[in-house]
Short mmCIF file of C-alpha atoms in Angstrom, two decimals:
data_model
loop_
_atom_site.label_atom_id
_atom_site.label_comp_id
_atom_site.label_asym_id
_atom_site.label_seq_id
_atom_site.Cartn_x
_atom_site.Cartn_y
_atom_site.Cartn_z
CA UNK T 1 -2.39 -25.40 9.44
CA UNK T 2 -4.61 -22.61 9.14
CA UNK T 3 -6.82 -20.33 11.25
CA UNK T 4 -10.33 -19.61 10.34
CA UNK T 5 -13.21 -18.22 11.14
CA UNK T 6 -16.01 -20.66 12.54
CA UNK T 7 -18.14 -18.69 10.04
CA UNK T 8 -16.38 -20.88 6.84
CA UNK T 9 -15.57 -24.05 8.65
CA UNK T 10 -16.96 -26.87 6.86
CA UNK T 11 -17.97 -30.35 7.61
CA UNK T 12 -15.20 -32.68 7.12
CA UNK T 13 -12.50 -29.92 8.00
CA UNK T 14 -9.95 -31.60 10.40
CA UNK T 15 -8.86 -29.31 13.35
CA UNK T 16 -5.29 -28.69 14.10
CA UNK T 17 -5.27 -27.88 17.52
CA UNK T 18 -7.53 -27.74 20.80
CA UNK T 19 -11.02 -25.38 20.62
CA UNK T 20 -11.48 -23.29 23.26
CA UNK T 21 -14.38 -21.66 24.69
CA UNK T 22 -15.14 -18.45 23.49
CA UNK T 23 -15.62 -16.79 26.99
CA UNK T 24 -12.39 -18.90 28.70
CA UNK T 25 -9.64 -19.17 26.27
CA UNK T 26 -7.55 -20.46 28.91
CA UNK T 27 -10.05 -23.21 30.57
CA UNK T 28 -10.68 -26.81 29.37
CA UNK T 29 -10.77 -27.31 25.93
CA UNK T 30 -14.15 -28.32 24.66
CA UNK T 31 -13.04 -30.04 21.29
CA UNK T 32 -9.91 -31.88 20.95
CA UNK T 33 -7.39 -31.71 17.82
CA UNK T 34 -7.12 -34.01 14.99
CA UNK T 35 -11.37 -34.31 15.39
CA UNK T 36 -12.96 -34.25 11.81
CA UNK T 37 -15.50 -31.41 11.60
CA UNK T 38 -19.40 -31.99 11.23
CA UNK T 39 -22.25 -29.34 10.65
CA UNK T 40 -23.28 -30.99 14.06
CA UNK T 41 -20.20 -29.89 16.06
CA UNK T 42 -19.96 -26.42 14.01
CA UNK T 43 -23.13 -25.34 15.20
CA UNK T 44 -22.28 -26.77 19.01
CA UNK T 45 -19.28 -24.88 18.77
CA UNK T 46 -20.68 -21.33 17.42
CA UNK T 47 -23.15 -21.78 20.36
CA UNK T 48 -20.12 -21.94 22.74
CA UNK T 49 -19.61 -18.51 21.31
CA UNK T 50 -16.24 -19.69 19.36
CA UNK T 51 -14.63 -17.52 16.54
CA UNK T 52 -12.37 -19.49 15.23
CA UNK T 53 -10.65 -22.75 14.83
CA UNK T 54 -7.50 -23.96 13.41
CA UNK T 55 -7.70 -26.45 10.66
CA UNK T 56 -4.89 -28.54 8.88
CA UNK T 57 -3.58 -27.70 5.81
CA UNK T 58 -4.79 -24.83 4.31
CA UNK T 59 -8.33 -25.26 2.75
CA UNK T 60 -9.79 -21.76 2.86
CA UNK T 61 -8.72 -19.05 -0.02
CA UNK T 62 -9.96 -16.06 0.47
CA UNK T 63 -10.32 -13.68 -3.19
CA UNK T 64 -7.56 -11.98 -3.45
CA UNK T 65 -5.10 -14.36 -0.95
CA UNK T 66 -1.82 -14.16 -1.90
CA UNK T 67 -0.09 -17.60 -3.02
CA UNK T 68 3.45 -18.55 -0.73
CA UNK T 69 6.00 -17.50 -3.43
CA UNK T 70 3.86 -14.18 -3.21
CA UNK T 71 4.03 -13.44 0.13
CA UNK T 72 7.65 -15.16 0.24
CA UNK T 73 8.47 -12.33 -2.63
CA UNK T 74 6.84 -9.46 -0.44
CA UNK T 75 9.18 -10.50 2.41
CA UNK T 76 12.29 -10.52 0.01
CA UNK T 77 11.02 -6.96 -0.89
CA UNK T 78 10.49 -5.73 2.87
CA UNK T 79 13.88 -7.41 3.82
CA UNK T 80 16.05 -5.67 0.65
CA UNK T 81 17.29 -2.73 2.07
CA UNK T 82 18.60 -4.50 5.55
CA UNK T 83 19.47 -8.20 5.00
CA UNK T 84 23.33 -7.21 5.86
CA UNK T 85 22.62 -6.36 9.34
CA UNK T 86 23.12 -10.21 10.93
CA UNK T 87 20.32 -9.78 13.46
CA UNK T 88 17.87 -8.88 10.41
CA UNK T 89 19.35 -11.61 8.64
CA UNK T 90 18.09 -13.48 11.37
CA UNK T 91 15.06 -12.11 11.64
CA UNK T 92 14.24 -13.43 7.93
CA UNK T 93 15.01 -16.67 8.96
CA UNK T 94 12.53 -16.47 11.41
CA UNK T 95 9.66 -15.21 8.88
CA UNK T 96 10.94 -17.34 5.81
CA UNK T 97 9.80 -20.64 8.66
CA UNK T 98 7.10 -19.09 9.94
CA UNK T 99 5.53 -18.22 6.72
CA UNK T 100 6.51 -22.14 5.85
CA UNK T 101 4.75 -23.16 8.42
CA UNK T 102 1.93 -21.28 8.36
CA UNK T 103 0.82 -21.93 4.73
CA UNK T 104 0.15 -25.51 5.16
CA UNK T 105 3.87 -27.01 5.47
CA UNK T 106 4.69 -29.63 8.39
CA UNK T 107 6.13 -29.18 11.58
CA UNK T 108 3.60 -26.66 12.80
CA UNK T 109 2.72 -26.37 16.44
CA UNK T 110 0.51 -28.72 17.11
CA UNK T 111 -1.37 -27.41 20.38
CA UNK T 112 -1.34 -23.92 22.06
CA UNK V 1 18.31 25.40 8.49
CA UNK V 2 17.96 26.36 11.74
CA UNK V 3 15.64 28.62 11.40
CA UNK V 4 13.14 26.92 9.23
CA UNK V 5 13.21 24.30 11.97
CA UNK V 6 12.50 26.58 14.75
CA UNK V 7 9.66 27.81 11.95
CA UNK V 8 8.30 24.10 11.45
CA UNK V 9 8.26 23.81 15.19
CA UNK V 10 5.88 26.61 15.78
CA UNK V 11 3.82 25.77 12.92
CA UNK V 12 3.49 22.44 14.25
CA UNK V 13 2.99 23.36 17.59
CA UNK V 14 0.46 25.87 17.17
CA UNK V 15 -1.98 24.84 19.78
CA UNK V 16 -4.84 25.83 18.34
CA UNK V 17 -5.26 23.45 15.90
CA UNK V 18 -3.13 20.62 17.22
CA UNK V 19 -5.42 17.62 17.65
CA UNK V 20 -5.97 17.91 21.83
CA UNK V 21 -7.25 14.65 24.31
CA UNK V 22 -10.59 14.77 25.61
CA UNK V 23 -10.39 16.59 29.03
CA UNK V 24 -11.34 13.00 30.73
CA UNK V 25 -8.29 11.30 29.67
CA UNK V 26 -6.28 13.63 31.77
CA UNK V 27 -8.27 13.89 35.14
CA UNK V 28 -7.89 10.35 34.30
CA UNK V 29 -4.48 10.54 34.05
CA UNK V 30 -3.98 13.20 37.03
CA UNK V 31 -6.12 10.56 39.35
CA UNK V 32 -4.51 7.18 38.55
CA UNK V 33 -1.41 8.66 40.09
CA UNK V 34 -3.11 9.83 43.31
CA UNK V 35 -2.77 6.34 45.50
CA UNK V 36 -5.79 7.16 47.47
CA UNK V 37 -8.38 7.39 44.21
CA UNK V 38 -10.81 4.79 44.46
CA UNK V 39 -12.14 2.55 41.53
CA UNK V 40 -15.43 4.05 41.35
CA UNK V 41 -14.06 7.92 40.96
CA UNK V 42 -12.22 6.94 38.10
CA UNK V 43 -15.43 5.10 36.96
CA UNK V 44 -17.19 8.23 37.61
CA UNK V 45 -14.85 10.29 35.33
CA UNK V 46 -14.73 7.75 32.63
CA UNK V 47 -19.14 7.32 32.90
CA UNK V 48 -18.91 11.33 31.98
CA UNK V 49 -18.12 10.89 28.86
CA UNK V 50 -20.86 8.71 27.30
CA UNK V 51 -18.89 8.16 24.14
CA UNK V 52 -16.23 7.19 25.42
CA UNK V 53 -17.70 4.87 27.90
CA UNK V 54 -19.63 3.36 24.87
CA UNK V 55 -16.33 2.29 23.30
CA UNK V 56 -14.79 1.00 26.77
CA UNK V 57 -17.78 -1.53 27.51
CA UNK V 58 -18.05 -2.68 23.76
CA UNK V 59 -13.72 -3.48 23.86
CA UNK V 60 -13.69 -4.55 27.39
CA UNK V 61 -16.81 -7.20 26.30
CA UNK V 62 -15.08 -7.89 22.88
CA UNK V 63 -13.73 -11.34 22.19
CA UNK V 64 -9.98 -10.20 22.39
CA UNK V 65 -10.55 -9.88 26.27
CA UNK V 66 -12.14 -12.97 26.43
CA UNK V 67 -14.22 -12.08 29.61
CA UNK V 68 -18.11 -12.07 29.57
CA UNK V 69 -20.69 -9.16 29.43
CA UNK V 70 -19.11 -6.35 31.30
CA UNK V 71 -21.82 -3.80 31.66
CA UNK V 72 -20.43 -0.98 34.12
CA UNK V 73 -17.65 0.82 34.02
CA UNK V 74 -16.39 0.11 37.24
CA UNK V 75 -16.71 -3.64 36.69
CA UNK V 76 -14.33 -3.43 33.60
CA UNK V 77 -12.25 -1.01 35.76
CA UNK V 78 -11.85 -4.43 37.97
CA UNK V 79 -11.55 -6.66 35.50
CA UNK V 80 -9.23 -5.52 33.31
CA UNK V 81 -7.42 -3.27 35.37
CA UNK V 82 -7.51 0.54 35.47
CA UNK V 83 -3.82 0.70 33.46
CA UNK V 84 -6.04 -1.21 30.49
CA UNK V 85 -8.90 0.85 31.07
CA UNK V 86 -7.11 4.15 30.94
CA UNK V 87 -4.89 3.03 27.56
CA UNK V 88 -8.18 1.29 26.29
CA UNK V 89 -9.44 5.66 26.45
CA UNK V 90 -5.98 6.78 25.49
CA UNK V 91 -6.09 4.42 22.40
CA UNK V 92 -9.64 4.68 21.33
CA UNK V 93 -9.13 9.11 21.18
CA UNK V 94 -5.75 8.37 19.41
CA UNK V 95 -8.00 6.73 16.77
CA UNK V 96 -10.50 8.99 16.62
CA UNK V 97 -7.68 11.59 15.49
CA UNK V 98 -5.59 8.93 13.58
CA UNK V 99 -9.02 7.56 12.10
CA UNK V 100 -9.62 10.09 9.62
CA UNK V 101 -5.75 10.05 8.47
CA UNK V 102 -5.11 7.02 7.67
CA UNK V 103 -6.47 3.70 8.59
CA UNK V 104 -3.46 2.05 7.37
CA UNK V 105 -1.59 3.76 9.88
CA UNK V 106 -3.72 3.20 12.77
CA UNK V 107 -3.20 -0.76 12.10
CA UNK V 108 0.54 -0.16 12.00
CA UNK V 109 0.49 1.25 14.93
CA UNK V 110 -1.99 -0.97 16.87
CA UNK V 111 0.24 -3.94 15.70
CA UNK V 112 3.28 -2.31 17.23
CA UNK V 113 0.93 -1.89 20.23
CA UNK V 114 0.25 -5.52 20.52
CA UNK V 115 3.80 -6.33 19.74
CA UNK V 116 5.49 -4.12 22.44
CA UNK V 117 3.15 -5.71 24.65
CA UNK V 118 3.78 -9.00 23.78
CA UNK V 119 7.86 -8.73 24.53
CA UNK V 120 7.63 -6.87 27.46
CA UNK V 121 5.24 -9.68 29.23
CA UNK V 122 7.59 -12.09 27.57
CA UNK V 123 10.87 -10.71 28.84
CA UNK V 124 9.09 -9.98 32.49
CA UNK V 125 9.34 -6.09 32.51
CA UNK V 126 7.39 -3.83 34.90
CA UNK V 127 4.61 -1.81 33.16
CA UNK V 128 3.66 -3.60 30.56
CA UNK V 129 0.75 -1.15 29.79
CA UNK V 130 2.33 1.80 29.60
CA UNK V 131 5.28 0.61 26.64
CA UNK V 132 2.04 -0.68 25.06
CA UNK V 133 0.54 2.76 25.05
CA UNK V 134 4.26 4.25 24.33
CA UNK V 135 4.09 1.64 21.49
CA UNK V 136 0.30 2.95 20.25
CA UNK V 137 1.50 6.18 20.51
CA UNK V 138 5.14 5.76 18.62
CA UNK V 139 4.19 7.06 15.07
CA UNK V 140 1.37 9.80 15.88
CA UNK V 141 4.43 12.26 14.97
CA UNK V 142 3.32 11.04 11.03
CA UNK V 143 -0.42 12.46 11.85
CA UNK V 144 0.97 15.57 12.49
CA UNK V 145 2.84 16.14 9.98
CA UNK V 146 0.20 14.82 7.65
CA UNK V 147 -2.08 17.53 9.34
CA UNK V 148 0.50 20.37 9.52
CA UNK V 149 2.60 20.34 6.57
CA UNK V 150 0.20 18.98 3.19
CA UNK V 151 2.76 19.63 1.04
CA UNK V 152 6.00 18.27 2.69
CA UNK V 153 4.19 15.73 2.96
CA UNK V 154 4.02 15.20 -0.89
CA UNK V 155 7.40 15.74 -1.34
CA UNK V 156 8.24 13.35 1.35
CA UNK V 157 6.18 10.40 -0.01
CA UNK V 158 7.63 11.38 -3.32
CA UNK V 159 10.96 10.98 -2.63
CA UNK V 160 10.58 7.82 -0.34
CA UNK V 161 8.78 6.72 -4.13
CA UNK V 162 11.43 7.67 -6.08
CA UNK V 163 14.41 7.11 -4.18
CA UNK V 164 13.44 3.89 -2.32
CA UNK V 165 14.88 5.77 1.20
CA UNK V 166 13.07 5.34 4.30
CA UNK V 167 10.75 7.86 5.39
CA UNK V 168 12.39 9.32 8.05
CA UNK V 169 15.57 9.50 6.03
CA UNK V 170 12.71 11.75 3.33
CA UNK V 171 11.46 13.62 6.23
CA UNK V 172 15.18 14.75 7.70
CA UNK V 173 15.44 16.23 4.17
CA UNK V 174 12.53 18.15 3.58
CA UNK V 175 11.39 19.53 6.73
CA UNK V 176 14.86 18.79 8.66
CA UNK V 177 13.05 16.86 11.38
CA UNK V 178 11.31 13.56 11.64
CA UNK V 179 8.11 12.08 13.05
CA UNK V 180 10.08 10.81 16.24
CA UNK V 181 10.64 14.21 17.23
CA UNK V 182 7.60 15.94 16.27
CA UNK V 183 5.99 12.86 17.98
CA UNK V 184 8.02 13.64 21.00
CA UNK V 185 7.48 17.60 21.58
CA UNK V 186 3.81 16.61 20.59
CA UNK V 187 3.61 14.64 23.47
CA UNK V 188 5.50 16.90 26.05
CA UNK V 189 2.53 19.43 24.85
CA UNK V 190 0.43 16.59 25.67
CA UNK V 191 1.97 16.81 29.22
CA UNK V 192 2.11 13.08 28.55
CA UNK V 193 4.74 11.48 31.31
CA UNK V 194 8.56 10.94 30.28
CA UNK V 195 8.02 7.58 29.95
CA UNK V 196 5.60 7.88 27.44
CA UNK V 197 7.48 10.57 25.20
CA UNK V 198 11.37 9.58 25.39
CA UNK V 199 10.19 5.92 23.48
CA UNK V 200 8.15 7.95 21.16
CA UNK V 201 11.21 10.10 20.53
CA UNK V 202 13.53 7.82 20.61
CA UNK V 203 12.45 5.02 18.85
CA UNK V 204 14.44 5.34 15.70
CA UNK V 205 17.41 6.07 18.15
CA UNK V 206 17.87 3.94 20.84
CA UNK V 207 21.17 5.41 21.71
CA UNK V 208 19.67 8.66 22.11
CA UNK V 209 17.28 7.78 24.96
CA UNK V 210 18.47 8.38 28.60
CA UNK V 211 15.97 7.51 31.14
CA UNK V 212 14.05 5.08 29.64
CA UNK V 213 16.17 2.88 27.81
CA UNK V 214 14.42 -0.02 27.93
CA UNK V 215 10.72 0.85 27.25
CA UNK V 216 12.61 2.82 23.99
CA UNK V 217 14.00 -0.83 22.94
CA UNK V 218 11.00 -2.85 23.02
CA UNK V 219 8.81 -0.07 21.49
CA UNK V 220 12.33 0.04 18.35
CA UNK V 221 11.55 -4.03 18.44
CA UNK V 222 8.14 -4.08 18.27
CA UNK V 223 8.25 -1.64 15.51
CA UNK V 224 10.66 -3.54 13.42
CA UNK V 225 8.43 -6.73 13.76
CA UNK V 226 5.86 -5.26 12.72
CA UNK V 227 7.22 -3.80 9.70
CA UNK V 228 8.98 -7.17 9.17
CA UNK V 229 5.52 -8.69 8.82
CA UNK V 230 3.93 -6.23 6.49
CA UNK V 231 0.98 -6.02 9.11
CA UNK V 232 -0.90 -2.45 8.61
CA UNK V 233 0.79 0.39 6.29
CA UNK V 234 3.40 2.69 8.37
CA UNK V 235 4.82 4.82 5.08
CA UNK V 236 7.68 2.56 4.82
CA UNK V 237 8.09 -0.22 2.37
CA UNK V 238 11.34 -1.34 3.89
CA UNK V 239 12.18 -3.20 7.00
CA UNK V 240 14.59 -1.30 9.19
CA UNK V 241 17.68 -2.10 11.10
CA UNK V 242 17.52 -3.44 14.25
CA UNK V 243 19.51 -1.69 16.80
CA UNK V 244 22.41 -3.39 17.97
CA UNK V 245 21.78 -1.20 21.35
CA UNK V 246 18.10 -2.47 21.68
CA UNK V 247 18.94 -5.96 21.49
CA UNK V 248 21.49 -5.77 23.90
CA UNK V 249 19.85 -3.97 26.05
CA UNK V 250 16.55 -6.48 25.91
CA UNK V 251 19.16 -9.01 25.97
CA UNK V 252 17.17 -10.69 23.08
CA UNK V 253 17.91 -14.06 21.48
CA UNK V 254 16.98 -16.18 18.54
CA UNK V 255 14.48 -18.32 20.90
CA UNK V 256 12.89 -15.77 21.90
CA UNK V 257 12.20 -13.87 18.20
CA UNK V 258 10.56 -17.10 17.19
CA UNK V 259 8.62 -17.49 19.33
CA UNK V 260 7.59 -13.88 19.71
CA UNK V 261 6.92 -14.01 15.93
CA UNK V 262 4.96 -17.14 15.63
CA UNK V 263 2.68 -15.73 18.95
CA UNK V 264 2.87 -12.10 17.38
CA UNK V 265 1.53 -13.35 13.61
CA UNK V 266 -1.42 -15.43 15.64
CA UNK V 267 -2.26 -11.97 17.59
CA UNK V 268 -1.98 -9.67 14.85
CA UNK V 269 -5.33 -12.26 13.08
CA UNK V 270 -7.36 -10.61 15.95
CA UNK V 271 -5.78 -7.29 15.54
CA UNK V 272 -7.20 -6.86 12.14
CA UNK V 273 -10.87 -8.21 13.94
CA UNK V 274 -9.92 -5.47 16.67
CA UNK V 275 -9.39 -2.69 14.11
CA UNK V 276 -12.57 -3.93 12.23
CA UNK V 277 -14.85 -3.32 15.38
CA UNK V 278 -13.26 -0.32 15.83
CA UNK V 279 -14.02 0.92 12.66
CA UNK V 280 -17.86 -0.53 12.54
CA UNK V 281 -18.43 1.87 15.59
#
């Protein structure tokens, strides 16, 4: 799953969770997940004044992106100097799954 | 030692060239505590300062709110409360100040912002807004001594480079103080209220702070996050420890990290958009 900005949705895209309304993020959703994208609906939706949509899997790469092992290093790096203090240990945990998660792996939540 | 502290602290202090708040933020300030100010004086204060009510409509009508054309001050006042309204004009001077410093910096700190916010709303604690703004403000000791002291500041970085310490750990050696403090007695010259300064003191010490115990925990928390996820640049290339102290005092749990992080990382997306408008002003 990954979120993106309406500007480089493309047709066939398939959304991972609920689109909201720009102006009332918490009202009723106006496009449901699991729909497959079309230019039709893309332009509908920037009209609704949306930003940005969540997608499955992970089909946007920006220049420059870093790759999972990449970022995964980084986080080693950040995490070096405190990984013996248990509740940072934990805290790892929590970013090593999160970053799983959020770079296209399963289990991601599925609506807000 | 001593001495060269007391030195630093005047050097630092020196009023006259210490970055100060526009005027309005503090009538501002002086008024929100009066309980018989209406909504439309503060309005009327804010509306003074055409800059500064420039920036207030464009955030309050920017798609973080998620509200729809606010056009008068007053109406945003209502809207989004005049605790957001007042940090939206405490955070958008810090930035004007931090702006030119490092934008890096700025980011860190707006994450922490968001972060501290985020926890304190999760865990149910009373003013919200003001750890946020505690949070924004945690770091603006590193401004100062960015603006003060060039060349400690040199040494500083280079020994945090060479040595792989943290920076506070480089500034304790060279200038025998660290941003937390010089954040804090920057604040009291702010006349900024306790609650504000003892987390920006503090916030490398939780231990150390006495009144305000728990604002200084989520502000250590939020910082640590933050730092954890590599969101804007604070100086420091290491994550540090999280205080024992702070966690039991925000009687914190695995559960609740997670989900903090996973709603943090989803924030921060629209941070970086935030900082981006800010920026394009």
């Amino acid at each position: 799953m990954q979120k993106i900005p309406l500007m480089l949705a493309k047709a066939g895209m398939v959304l991972a969770r609920d689109v909201f309304r720009g102006d009332s993020p918490t009202g009723m959703p106006v496009c449901g997940k699991d729909t497959q994208l079309t230019d039709a609906l893309i332009t509908r939706l920037d009209q609704m004044d949306v930003q940005s949509v969540y997608v499955e899997g992970h089909p946007v790469w920006e220049e420059g992106q870093r790759s999972f092992d990449e970022l995964l290093g980084e986080l080693d790096l950040r995490f070096e100097k405190c990984r013996e203090n248990p509740l940072n240990a934990m805290l790892y945990d929590i970013y090593k799954a999160h970053l799983t998660k959020s770079m296209g792996g399963e289990g991601g939540r599925q609506t807000d | 030692m001593e001495d060269k502290r007391i030195e630093l602290k005047k050097i630092i202090m020196d009023t006259r060239t210490l970055p100060t708040l526009p005027g309005v933020i503090n009538k501002l300030n002086a008024l929100s505590e009066n309980d018989k100010a209406s909504v439309q004086e503060m309005a009327k204060i804010v509306a003074s300062d055409q800059v500064l009510s420039a920036r207030i409509l464009r955030l309050a009508n920017s798609p973080s709110y998620g509200f729809y054309r606010v056009s008068t001050i007053s109406n945003a006042m209502i809207l989004l409360g005049v605790n957001v309204v007042k940090s939206l004009a405490l955070s958008s001077s810090i930035f004007a100040i931090m702006e030119k410093n490092s934008i890096g910096l700025w980011e860190h700190s707006l994450g922490v912002g968001v972060a501290a916010n985020l926890l304190a709303r999760k865990l149910g604690l009373p003013e919200c807004e003001e750890i946020a703004t505690a949070a924004l403000l945690h770091d603006i000791g590193k401004v100062i001594i960015s603006l003060k002291c060039v060349e400690a500041e040199q040494e500083i970085l280079r020994l945090v480079r060479e040595r792989q310490i943290y920076i506070r750990e480089a500034e304790r050696e060279v200038i025998d103080t660290d941003h937390a403090e010089i954040g804090g007695w920057l604040s009291k010259s702010w006349y900024l209220p306790e609650k504000l300064s003892e987390p920006i003191a503090c916030h490398h010490d939780v231990a150390s702070s006495q009144n305000h115990r728990i604002k200084t925990s989520v502000v250590h928390v939020a910082d640590v996050l933050v730092k954890a996820s590599g969101f804007g640049n604070s100086g420091d290339r290491y994550v540090p420890e999280i205080q024992q102290v702070a966690w039991n005092t925000l009687k914190l749990d695995q559960g609740i990290m997670a989900d903090l992080v996973d709603t943090l990382e989803d924030k921060l997306v629209e941070v970086r958009n935030f900082s981006l408008e800010m920026m394009a002003e």
